[in-house]
Short mmCIF file of C-alpha atoms and ligand atoms in Angstrom, two decimals:
data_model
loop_
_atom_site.label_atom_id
_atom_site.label_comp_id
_atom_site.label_asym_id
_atom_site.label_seq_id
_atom_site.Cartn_x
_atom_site.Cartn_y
_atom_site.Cartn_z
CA UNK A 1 97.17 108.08 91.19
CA UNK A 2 98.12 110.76 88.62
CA UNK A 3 99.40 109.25 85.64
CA UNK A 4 101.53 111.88 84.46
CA UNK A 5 104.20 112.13 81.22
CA UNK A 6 107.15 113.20 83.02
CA UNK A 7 109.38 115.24 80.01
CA UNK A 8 112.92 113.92 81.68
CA UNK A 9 114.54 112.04 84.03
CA UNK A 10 114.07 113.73 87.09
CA UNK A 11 117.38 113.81 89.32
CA UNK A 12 116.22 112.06 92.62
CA UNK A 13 118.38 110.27 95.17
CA UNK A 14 116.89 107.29 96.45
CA UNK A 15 117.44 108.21 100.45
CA UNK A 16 114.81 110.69 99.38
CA UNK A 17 111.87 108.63 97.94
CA UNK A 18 109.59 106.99 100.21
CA UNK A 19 107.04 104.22 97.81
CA UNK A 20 105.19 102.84 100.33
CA UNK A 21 103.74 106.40 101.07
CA UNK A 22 100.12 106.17 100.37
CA UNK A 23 100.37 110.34 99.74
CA UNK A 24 102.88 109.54 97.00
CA UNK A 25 100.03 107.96 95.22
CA UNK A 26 97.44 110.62 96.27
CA UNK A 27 99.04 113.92 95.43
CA UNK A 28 102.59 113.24 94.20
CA UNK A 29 104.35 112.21 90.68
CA UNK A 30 105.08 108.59 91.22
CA UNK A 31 105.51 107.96 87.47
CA UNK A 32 108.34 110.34 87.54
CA UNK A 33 109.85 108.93 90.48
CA UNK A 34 109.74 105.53 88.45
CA UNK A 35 111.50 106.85 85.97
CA UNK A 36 114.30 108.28 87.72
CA UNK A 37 114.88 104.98 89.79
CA UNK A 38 114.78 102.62 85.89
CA UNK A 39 117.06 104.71 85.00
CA UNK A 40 119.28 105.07 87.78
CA UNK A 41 118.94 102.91 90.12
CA UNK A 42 116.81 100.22 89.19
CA UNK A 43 116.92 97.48 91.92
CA UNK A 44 117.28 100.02 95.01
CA UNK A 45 117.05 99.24 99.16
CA UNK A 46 114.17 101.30 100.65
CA UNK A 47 114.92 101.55 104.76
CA UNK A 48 111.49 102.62 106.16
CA UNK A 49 111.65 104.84 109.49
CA UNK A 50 110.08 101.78 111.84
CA UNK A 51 113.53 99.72 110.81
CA UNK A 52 111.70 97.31 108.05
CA UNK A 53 112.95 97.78 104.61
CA UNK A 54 112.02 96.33 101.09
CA UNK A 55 114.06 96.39 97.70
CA UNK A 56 112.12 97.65 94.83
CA UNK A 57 112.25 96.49 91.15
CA UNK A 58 111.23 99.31 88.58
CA UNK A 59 112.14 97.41 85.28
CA UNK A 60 110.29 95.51 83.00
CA UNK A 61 112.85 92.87 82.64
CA UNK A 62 113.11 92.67 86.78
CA UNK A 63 109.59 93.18 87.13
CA UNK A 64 108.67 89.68 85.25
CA UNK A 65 111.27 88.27 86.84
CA UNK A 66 110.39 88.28 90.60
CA UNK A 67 106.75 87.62 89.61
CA UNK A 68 107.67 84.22 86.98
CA UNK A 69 110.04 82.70 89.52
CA UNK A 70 108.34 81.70 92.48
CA UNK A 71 111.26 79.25 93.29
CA UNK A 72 113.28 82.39 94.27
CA UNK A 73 110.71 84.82 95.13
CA UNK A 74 107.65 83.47 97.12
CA UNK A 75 104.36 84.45 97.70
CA UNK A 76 103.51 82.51 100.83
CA UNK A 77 104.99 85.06 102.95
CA UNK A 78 102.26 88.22 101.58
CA UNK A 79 102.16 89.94 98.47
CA UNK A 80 101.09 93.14 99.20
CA UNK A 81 103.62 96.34 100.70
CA UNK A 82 100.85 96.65 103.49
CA UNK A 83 102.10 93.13 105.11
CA UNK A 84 106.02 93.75 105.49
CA UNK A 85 107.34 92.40 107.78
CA UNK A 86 104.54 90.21 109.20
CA UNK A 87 103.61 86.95 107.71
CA UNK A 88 100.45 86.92 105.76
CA UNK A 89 98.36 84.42 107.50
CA UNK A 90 96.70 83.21 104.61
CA UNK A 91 100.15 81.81 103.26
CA UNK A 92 99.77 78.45 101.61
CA UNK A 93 95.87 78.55 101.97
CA UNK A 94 95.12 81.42 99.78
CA UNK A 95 95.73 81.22 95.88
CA UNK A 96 97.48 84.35 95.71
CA UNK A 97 99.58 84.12 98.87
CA UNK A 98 100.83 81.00 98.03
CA UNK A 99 103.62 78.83 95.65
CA UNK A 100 103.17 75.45 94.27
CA UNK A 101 102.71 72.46 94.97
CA UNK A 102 99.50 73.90 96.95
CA UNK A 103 98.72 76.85 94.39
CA UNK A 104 98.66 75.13 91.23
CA UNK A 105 95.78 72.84 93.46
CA UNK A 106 93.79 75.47 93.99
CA UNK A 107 94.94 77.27 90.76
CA UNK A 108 93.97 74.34 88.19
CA UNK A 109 90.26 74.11 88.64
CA UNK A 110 89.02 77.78 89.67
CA UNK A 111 91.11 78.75 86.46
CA UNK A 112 89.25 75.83 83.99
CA UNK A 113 85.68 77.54 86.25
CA UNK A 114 86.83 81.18 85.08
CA UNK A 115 88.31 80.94 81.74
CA UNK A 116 87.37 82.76 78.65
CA UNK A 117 84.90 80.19 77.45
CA UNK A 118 83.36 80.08 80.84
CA UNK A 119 82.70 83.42 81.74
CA UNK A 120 80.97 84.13 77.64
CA UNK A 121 77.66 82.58 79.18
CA UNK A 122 77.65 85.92 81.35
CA UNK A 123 78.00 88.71 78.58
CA UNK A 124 74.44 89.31 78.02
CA UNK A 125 73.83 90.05 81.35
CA UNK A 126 76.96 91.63 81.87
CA UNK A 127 76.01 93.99 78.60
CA UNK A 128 72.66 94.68 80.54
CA UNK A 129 74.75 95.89 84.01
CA UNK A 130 76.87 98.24 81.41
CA UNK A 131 73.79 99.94 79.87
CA UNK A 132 72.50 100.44 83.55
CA UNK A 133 75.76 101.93 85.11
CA UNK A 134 75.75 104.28 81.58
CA UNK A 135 71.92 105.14 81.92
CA UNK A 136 72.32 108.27 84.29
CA UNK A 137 74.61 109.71 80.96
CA UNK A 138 71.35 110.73 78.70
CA UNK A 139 69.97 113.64 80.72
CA UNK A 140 73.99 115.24 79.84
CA UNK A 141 74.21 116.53 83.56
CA UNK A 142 77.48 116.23 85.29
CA UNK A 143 78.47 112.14 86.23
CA UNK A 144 81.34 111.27 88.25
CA UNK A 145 82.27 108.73 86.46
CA UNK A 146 84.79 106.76 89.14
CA UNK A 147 82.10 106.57 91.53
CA UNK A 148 80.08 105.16 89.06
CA UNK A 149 82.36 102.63 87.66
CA UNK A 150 83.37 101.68 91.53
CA UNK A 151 80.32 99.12 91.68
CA UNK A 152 80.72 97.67 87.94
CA UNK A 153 82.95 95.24 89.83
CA UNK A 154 80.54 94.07 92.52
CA UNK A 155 77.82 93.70 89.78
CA UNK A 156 79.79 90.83 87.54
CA UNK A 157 81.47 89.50 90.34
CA UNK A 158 78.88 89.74 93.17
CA UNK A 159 76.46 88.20 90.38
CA UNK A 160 79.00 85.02 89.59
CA UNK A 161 79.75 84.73 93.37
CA UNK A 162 76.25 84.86 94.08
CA UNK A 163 76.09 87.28 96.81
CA UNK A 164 72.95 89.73 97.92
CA UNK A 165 72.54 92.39 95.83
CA UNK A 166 71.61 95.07 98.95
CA UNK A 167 75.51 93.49 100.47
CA UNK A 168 77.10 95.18 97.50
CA UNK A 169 77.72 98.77 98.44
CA UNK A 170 79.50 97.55 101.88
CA UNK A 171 81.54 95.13 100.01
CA UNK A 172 82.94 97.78 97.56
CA UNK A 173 83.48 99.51 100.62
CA UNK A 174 85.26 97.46 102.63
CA UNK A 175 87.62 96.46 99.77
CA UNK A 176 88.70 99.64 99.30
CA UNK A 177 89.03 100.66 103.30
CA UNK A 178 91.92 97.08 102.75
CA UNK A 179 94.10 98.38 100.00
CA UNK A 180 93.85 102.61 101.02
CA UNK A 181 93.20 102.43 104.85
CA UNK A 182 94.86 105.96 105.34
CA UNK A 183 92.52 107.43 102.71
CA UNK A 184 90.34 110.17 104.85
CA UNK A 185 87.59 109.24 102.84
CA UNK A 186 87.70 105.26 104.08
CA UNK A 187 89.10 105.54 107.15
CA UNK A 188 86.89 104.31 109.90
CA UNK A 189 88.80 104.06 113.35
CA UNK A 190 92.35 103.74 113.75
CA UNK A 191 92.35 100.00 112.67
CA UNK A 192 90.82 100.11 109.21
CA UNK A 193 92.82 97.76 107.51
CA UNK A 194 92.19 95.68 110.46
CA UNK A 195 88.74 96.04 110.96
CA UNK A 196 88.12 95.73 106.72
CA UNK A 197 89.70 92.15 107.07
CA UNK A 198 87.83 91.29 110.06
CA UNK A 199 84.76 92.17 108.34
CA UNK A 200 85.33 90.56 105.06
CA UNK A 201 86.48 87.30 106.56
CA UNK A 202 83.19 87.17 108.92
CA UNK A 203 80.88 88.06 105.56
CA UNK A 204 82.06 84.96 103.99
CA UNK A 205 81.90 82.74 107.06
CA UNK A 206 78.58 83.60 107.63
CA UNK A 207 77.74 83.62 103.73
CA UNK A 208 79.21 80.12 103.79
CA UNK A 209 76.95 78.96 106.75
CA UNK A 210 74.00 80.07 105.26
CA UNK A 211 74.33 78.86 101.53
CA UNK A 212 75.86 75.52 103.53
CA UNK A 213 73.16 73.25 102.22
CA UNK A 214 71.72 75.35 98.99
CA UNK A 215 72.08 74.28 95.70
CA UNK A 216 75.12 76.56 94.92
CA UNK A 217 75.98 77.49 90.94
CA UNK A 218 77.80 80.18 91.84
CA UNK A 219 81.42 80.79 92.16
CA UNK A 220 81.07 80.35 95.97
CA UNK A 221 79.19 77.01 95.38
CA UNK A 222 82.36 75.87 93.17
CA UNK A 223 85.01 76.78 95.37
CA UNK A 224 83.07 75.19 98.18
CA UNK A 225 82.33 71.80 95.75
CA UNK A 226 86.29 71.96 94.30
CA UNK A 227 88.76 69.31 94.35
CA UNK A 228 92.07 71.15 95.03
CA UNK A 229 94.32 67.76 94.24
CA UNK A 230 92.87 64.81 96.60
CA UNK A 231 90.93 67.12 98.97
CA UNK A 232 87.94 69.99 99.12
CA UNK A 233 89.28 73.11 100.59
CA UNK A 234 88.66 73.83 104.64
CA UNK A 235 86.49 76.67 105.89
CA UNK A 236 90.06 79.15 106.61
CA UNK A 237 90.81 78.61 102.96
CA UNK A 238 87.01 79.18 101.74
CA UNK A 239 86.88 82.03 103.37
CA UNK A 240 90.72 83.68 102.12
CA UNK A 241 90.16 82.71 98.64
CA UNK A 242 86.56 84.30 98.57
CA UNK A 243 88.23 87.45 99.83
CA UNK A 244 90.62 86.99 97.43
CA UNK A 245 88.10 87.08 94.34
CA UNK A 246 86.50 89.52 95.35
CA UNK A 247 89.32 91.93 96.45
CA UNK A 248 91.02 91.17 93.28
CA UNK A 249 87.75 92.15 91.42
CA UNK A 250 86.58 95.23 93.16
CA UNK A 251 90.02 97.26 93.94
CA UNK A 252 91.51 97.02 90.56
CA UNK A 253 88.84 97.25 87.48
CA UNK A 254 87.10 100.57 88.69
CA UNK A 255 90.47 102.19 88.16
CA UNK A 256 91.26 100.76 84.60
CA UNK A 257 87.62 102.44 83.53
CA UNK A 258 88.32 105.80 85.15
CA UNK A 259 92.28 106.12 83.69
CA UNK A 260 91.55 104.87 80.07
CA UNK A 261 88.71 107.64 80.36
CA UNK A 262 91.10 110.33 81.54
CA UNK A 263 93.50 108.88 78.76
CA UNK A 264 90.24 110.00 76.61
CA UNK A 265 89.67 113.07 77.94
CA UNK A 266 93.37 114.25 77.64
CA UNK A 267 93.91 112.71 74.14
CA UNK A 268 90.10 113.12 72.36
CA UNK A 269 91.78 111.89 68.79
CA UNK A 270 92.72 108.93 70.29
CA UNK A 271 89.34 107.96 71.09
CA UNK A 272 87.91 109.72 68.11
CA UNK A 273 89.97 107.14 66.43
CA UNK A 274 87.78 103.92 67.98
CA UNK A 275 84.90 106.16 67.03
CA UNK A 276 85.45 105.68 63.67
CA UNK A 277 87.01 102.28 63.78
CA UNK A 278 85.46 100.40 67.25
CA UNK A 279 87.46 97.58 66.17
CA UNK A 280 89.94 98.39 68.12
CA UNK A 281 88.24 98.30 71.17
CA UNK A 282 90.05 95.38 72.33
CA UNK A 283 93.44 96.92 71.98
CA UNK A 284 92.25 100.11 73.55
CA UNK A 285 91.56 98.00 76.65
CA UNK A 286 94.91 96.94 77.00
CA UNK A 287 96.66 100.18 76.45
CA UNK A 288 94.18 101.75 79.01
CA UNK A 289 95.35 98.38 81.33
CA UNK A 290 99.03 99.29 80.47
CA UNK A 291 98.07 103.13 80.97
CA UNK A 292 96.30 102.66 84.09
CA UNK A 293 98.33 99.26 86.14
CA UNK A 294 95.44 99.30 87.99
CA UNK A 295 97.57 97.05 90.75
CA UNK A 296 100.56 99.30 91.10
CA UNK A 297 102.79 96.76 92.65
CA UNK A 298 103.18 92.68 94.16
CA UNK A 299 105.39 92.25 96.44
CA UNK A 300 107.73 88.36 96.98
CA UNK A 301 110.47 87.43 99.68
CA UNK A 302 113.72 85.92 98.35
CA UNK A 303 114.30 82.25 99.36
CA UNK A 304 117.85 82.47 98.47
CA UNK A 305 120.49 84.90 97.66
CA UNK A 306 119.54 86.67 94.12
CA UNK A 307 120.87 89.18 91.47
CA UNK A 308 118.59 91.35 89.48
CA UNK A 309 119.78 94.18 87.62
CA UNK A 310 123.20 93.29 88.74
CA UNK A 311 122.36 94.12 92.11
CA UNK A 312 122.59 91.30 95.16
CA UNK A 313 119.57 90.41 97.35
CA UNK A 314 120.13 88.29 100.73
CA UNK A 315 117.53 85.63 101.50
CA UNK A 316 114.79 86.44 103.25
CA UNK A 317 114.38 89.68 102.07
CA UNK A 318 110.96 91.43 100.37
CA UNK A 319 111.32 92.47 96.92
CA UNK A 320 108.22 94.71 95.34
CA UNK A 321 107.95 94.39 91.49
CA UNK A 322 106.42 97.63 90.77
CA UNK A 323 103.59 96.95 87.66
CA UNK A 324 102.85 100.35 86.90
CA UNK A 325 106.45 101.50 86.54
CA UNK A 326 107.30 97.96 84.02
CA UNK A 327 104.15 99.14 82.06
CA UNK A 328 106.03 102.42 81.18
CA UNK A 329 109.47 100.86 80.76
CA UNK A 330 111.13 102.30 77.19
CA UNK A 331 113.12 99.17 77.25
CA UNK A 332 109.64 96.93 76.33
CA UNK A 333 107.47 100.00 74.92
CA UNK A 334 108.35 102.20 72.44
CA UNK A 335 107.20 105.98 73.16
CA UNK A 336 105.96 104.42 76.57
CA UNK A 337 104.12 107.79 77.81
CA UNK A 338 101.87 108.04 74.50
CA UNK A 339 98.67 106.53 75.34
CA UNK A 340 98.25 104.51 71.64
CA UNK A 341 94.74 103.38 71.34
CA UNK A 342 96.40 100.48 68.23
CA UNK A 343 99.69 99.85 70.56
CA UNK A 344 100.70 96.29 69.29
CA UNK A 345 102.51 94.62 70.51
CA UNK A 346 101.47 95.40 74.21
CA UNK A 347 102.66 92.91 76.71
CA UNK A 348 101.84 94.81 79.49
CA UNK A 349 101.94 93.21 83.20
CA UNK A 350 98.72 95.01 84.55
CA UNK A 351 97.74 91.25 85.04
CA UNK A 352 101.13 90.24 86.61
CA UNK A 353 103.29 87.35 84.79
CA UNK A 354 103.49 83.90 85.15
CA UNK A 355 101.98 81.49 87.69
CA UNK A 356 100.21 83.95 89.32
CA UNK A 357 99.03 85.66 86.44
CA UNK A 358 95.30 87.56 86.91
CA UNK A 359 92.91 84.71 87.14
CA UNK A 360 90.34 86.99 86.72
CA UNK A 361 91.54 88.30 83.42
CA UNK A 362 89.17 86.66 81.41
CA UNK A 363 86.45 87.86 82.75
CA UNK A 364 87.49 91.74 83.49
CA UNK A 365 88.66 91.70 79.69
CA UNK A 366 85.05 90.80 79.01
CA UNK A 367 83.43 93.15 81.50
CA UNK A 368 85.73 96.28 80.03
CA UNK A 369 85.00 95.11 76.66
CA UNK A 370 81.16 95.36 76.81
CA UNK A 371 81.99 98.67 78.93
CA UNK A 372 83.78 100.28 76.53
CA UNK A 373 81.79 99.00 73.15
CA UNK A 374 78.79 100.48 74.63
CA UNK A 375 80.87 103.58 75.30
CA UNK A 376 81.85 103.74 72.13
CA UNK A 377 78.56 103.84 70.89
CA UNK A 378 76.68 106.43 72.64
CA UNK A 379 79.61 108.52 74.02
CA UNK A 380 80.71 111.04 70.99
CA UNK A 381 83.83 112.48 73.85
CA UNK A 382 84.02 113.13 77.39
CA UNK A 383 84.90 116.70 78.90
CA UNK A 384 86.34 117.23 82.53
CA UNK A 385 83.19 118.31 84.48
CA UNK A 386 85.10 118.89 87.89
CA UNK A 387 88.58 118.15 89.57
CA UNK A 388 89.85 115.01 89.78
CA UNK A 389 90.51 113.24 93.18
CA UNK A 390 93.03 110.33 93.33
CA UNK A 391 92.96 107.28 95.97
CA UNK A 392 95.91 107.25 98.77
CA UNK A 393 97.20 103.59 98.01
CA UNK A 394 100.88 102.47 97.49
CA UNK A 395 99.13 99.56 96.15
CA UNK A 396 95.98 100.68 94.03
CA UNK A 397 96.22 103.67 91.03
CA UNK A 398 93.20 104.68 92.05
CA UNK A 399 90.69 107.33 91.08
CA UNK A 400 87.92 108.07 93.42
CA UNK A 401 86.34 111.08 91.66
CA UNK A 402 86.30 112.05 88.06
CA UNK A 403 83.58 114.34 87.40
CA UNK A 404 82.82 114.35 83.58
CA UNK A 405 80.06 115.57 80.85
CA UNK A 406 79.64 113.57 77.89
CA UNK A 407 78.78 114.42 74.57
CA UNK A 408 76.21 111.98 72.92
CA UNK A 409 76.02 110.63 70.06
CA UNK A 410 72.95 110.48 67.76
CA UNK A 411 70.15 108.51 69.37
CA UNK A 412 71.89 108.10 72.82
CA UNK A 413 69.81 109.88 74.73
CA UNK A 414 66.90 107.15 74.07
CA UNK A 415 68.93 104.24 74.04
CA UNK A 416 70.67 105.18 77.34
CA UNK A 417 67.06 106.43 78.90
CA UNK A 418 65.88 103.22 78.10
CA UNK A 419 68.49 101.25 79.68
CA UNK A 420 67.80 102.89 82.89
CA UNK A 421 64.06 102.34 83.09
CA UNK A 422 63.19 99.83 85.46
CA UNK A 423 61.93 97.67 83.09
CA UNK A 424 65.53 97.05 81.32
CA UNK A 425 66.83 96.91 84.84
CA UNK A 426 65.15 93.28 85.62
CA UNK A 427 68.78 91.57 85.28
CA UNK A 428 68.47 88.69 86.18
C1 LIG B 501 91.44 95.25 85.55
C2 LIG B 501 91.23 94.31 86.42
C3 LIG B 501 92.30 93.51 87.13
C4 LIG B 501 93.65 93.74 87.29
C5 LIG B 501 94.47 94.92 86.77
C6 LIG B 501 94.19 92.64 88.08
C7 LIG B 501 95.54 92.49 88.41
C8 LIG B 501 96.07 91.33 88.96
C9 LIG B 501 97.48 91.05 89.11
C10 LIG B 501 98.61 92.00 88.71
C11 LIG B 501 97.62 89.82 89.68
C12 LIG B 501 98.94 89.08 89.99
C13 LIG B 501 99.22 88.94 91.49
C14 LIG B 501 100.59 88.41 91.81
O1 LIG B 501 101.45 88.27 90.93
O2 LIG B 501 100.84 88.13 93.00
C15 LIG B 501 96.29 89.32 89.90
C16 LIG B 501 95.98 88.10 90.47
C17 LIG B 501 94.72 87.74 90.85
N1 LIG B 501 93.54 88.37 90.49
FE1 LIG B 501 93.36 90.02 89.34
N2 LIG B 501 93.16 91.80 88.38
C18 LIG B 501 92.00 92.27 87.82
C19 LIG B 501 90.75 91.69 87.86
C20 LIG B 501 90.43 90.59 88.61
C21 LIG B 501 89.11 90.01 88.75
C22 LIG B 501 87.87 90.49 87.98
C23 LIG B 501 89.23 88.98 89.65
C24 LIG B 501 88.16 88.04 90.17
C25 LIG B 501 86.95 87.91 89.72
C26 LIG B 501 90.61 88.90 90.06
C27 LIG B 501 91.14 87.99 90.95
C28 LIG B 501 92.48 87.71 91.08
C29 LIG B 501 93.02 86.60 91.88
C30 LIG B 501 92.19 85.62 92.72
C31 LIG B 501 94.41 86.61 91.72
C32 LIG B 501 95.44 85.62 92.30
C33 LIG B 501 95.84 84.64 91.19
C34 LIG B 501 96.92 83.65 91.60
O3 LIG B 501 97.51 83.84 92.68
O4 LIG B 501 97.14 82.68 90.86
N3 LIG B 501 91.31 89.88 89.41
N4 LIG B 501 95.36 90.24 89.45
#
C-alpha cells in the first residue's frame, strides 16, 4: 500500500469509496481517502454491491474503542473484512476470533510463553538470521529488499514453532495467498483464499501428528502441553491457533521492514539522524510501525445497539476499526504525515488495543530491533534501485517489491560477506 502525505482533505463522498477493494490498496491513495472520511464522515455505512455492508471507523478515538470493548464489539464472529457476512468458524476456539471468558484461557499462558523476558533467550540467534537476510547487501548490486524481508518472519517464528526449515518458503506463501487472494501474483485457482486455509489447517494437523509423541520445546509443543483454564486445548483449536501465530507473524512484519525503509529512502536525514545517534533505534521502530500499520484494519460485530462518533450502530452489525488510518489521526499525532524517527509520545495501534492487543509484540519488537541495529550499522542510506510494487490487500499494507542499492558503511562489505558464508550460517 502506498503510504502517501496527502496535502488536503480531499472532497470525497462516501457512496463513492469502496475499502474493501483490494486495488484500493494496490494502486490507489487510501491514506487520502482516510483522511477525507476522519474528517467528514468518520463512522460511515459502506453497502457492498453483493447486499452485505460494514460501518467503518477512521478515528483514533473510535478506532480504540471497538477494539478495547469486546462487550460491545466481538470477535467471535471474524475479525478480518474477508469473512463478512459468514461466521468465522474458528469463533471461540481461536485466540484472536474469540472474547472472554474463553480468550483470556487461551490468552493467559501463550502470553506469560511469549513475553519480553521469554523471547530475550532467542536474540542471539535471531541477530545471526538478521546478518544472513543482510549478507547478499556487500557485493552493492541491486536487492529487493521486500522479498528479502518476506521470510525474516518464517525464520524467528518457524524457529520458535519448530517447524522444517525446507516448509518455510510454502508457508510464507500460503499466508500471503490468505490475506491478498486477488493479488495476480498469489492467486492460484479461483479459490485461493480457500485453498490457502485448507492447506494451512492440514500442515498443522499433520505437523501435530507427527511431533505427537516428541519431546516438543517449541511453541507448538507449548500450545499442545497448555492449560487453557481446567483443560488442554482440542486438535480444531491446535490447529486455528497455530495458524493464527503464524499468520499473525508472517503477513504483517515483512511490511513494517519494507515501509520504515521507504520512510528512509524518502526522508535520508531522518535516518542519517539514527546514524549518528542509533539510540533511537527503538523509537524509529515504532514510528516505522505507526508509518507502516502493517495490519490495516480488524474488523468486530456489535452485540448491542452503539454510538461512536455520534453516529448509531444496530446490533448485529460489522464494524472495521481501520489501524492505519488511527495511526495518522491529527487528533492523537501531531504533524501525523512526518515520518519522526524521535516521535514521543507514539501510541500508535499497529498492535491493536486492549485485550486483543499483538501477542506477538514482544517478540517482532525484538526481531525489528536486531534488524534495524544491524542496519544501522553497515547501511550508510538506501537509494531506490527499481519501482516499487504494492500488495492488493484491504487487510495487509503490503509491499511485495522494493528494489534498492545501499550505500555501505566502512567495513561492511566484510562484516556482511562474512555473515553470509556458510560457516556463520550454522544457526542453530
Ligand atoms: C510488525 C508485526 C506485527 C503487527 C503489526 C501485528 C499486528 C497485530 C494486531 C493489530 C493485532 C490485534 C488483532 C485484533 O485486535 O483483533 C494482533 C494480534 C495478534 N497477533 Fe500480531 N502483529 C505483528 C506480529 C506478530 C507476531 C510476530 C505474531 C506471532 C509470533 C503475532 C501473532 C498475533 C496473534 C496470535 C494475535 C491475536 C491476539 C489476541 O487475539 O489476543 N503477531 N497483531
Amino acid at each position: 500500500m502506498r503510504l502517501t502525505r496527502p496535502r488536503a482533505v480531499p472532497l470525497l463522498d462516501p457512496a463513492d469509496i469502496d475499502l474493501a477493494d483490494p486495488q484500493l490498496y494496490a494502486a490507489g491513495d487510501p491514506h487520502a481517502v482516510w483522511l477525507a472520511l476522519r474528517e467528514e464522515h468518520p463512522v460511515v455505512r459502506q453497502p457492498l454491491r453483493d447486499g452485505r455492508c460494514f460501518w467503518s471507523a477512521t478515528r483514533y478515538h473510535d478506532v480504540n474503542e471497538v477494539l478495547r470493548d469486546h462487550t460491545r464489539f466481538t470477535s467471535e464472529r471474524g475479525t478480518l473484512l474477508s469473512t463478512l457476512g459468514v461466521d468465522d468458524p474458528a469463533g471461540g476456539k481461536m485466540m484472536a476470533a474469540s472474547d472472554p471468558p474463553v480468550h483470556t484461557a487461551l490468552r493467559e499462558p501463550l502470553s506469560r510463553a511469549m513475553s519480553a523476558r521469554a523471547m530475550r533467550r532467542w536474540e542471539p540467534r535471531i541477530r545471526r538470521m538478521v546478518r544472513r537476510l543482510l549478507a547478499p547487501l556487500a557485493d552493492g548490486a541491486p536487492w529487493d529488499l521486500a522479498a528479502a524481508a518476506a521470510s525474516f518472519p518464517m525464520a524467528f517464528t518457524g524457529t520458535l514453532m519448530g517447524l522444517p526449515e525446507a516448509d518455510w518458503p510454502r508457508l510464507t506463501r500460503l499466508t500471503t495467498m490468505a490475506v491478498a487472494p486477488t493479488d495476480e501474483e498469489f492467486r492460484e485457482g479461483r479459490g485461493t483464499l480457500v485453498a490457502a486455509h485448507h492447506e494451512l489447517f492440514e500442515y498443522f494437523a499433520d505437523h501435530l501428528h507427527a511431533t505427537r509423541s516428541a519431546a516438543d520445546d517449541s511453541l507448538v509443543g507449548f500450545l499442545r502441553e497448555m492449560a487453557a483454564g481446567d483443560r488442554r486445548l482440542r486438535q480444531d483449536e491446535l490447529v486455528y491457533n497455530c495458524y493464527s501465530l503464524l499468520l499473525g507473524a508472517n503477513v504483517t512484519t515483512p511490511h513494517a521492514v519494507a515501509g520504515t525503509v521507504l520512510a528512509f529512502i524518502e526522508e535520508p536525514a531522518q535516518y542519517a539522524r539514527l546514524i549518528a545517534d542509533p539510540h533511537l533505534v527503538p523509537r524509529a521502530i515504532e514510528e516505522g510501525l505507526r508509518w507502516s500499520s502493517p495490519a490495516n484494519h480488524f474488523m468486530r460485530y456489535t452485540t448491542m445497539e452503539v454510538e461512536l462518533s455520534g453516529v448509531r450502530i444496530a446490533p448485529g452489525q460489522a464494524v472495521v476499526a481501520w489501524l492505519g488510518s488511527a495511526n495518522r489521526d491529527r487528533r492523537a499525532f501531531a504533524d501525523p504525515f512526518a515520518f519522526d524517527v524521535a516521535r514521543s509520545p507514539n501510541r500508535h495501534v499497529a498492535f491493536g488495543f486492549g485485550p486483543h492487543y499483538c501477542v506477538g509484540a514482544p517478540l517482532a519488537r525484538i526481531a525489528l530491533r536486531i534488524l534495524f541495529e544491524e542496519t544501522v550499522q553497515n547501511v550508510a542510506a538506501f537509494e531506490h534501485a527499481g519501482p516499487v510494487e504494492h500488495l492488493a490487500s484491504d487487510f495487509v499494507a503490503g509491499v511485495k517489491r522494493l528494489p534498492v542499492s545501499a550505500q555501505l558503511r566502512p567495513g561492511a562489505a566484510r562484516r556482511l560477506s562474512a555473515a553470509g558464508t556458510p560457516r556463520a550460517e550454522g544457526v542453530s
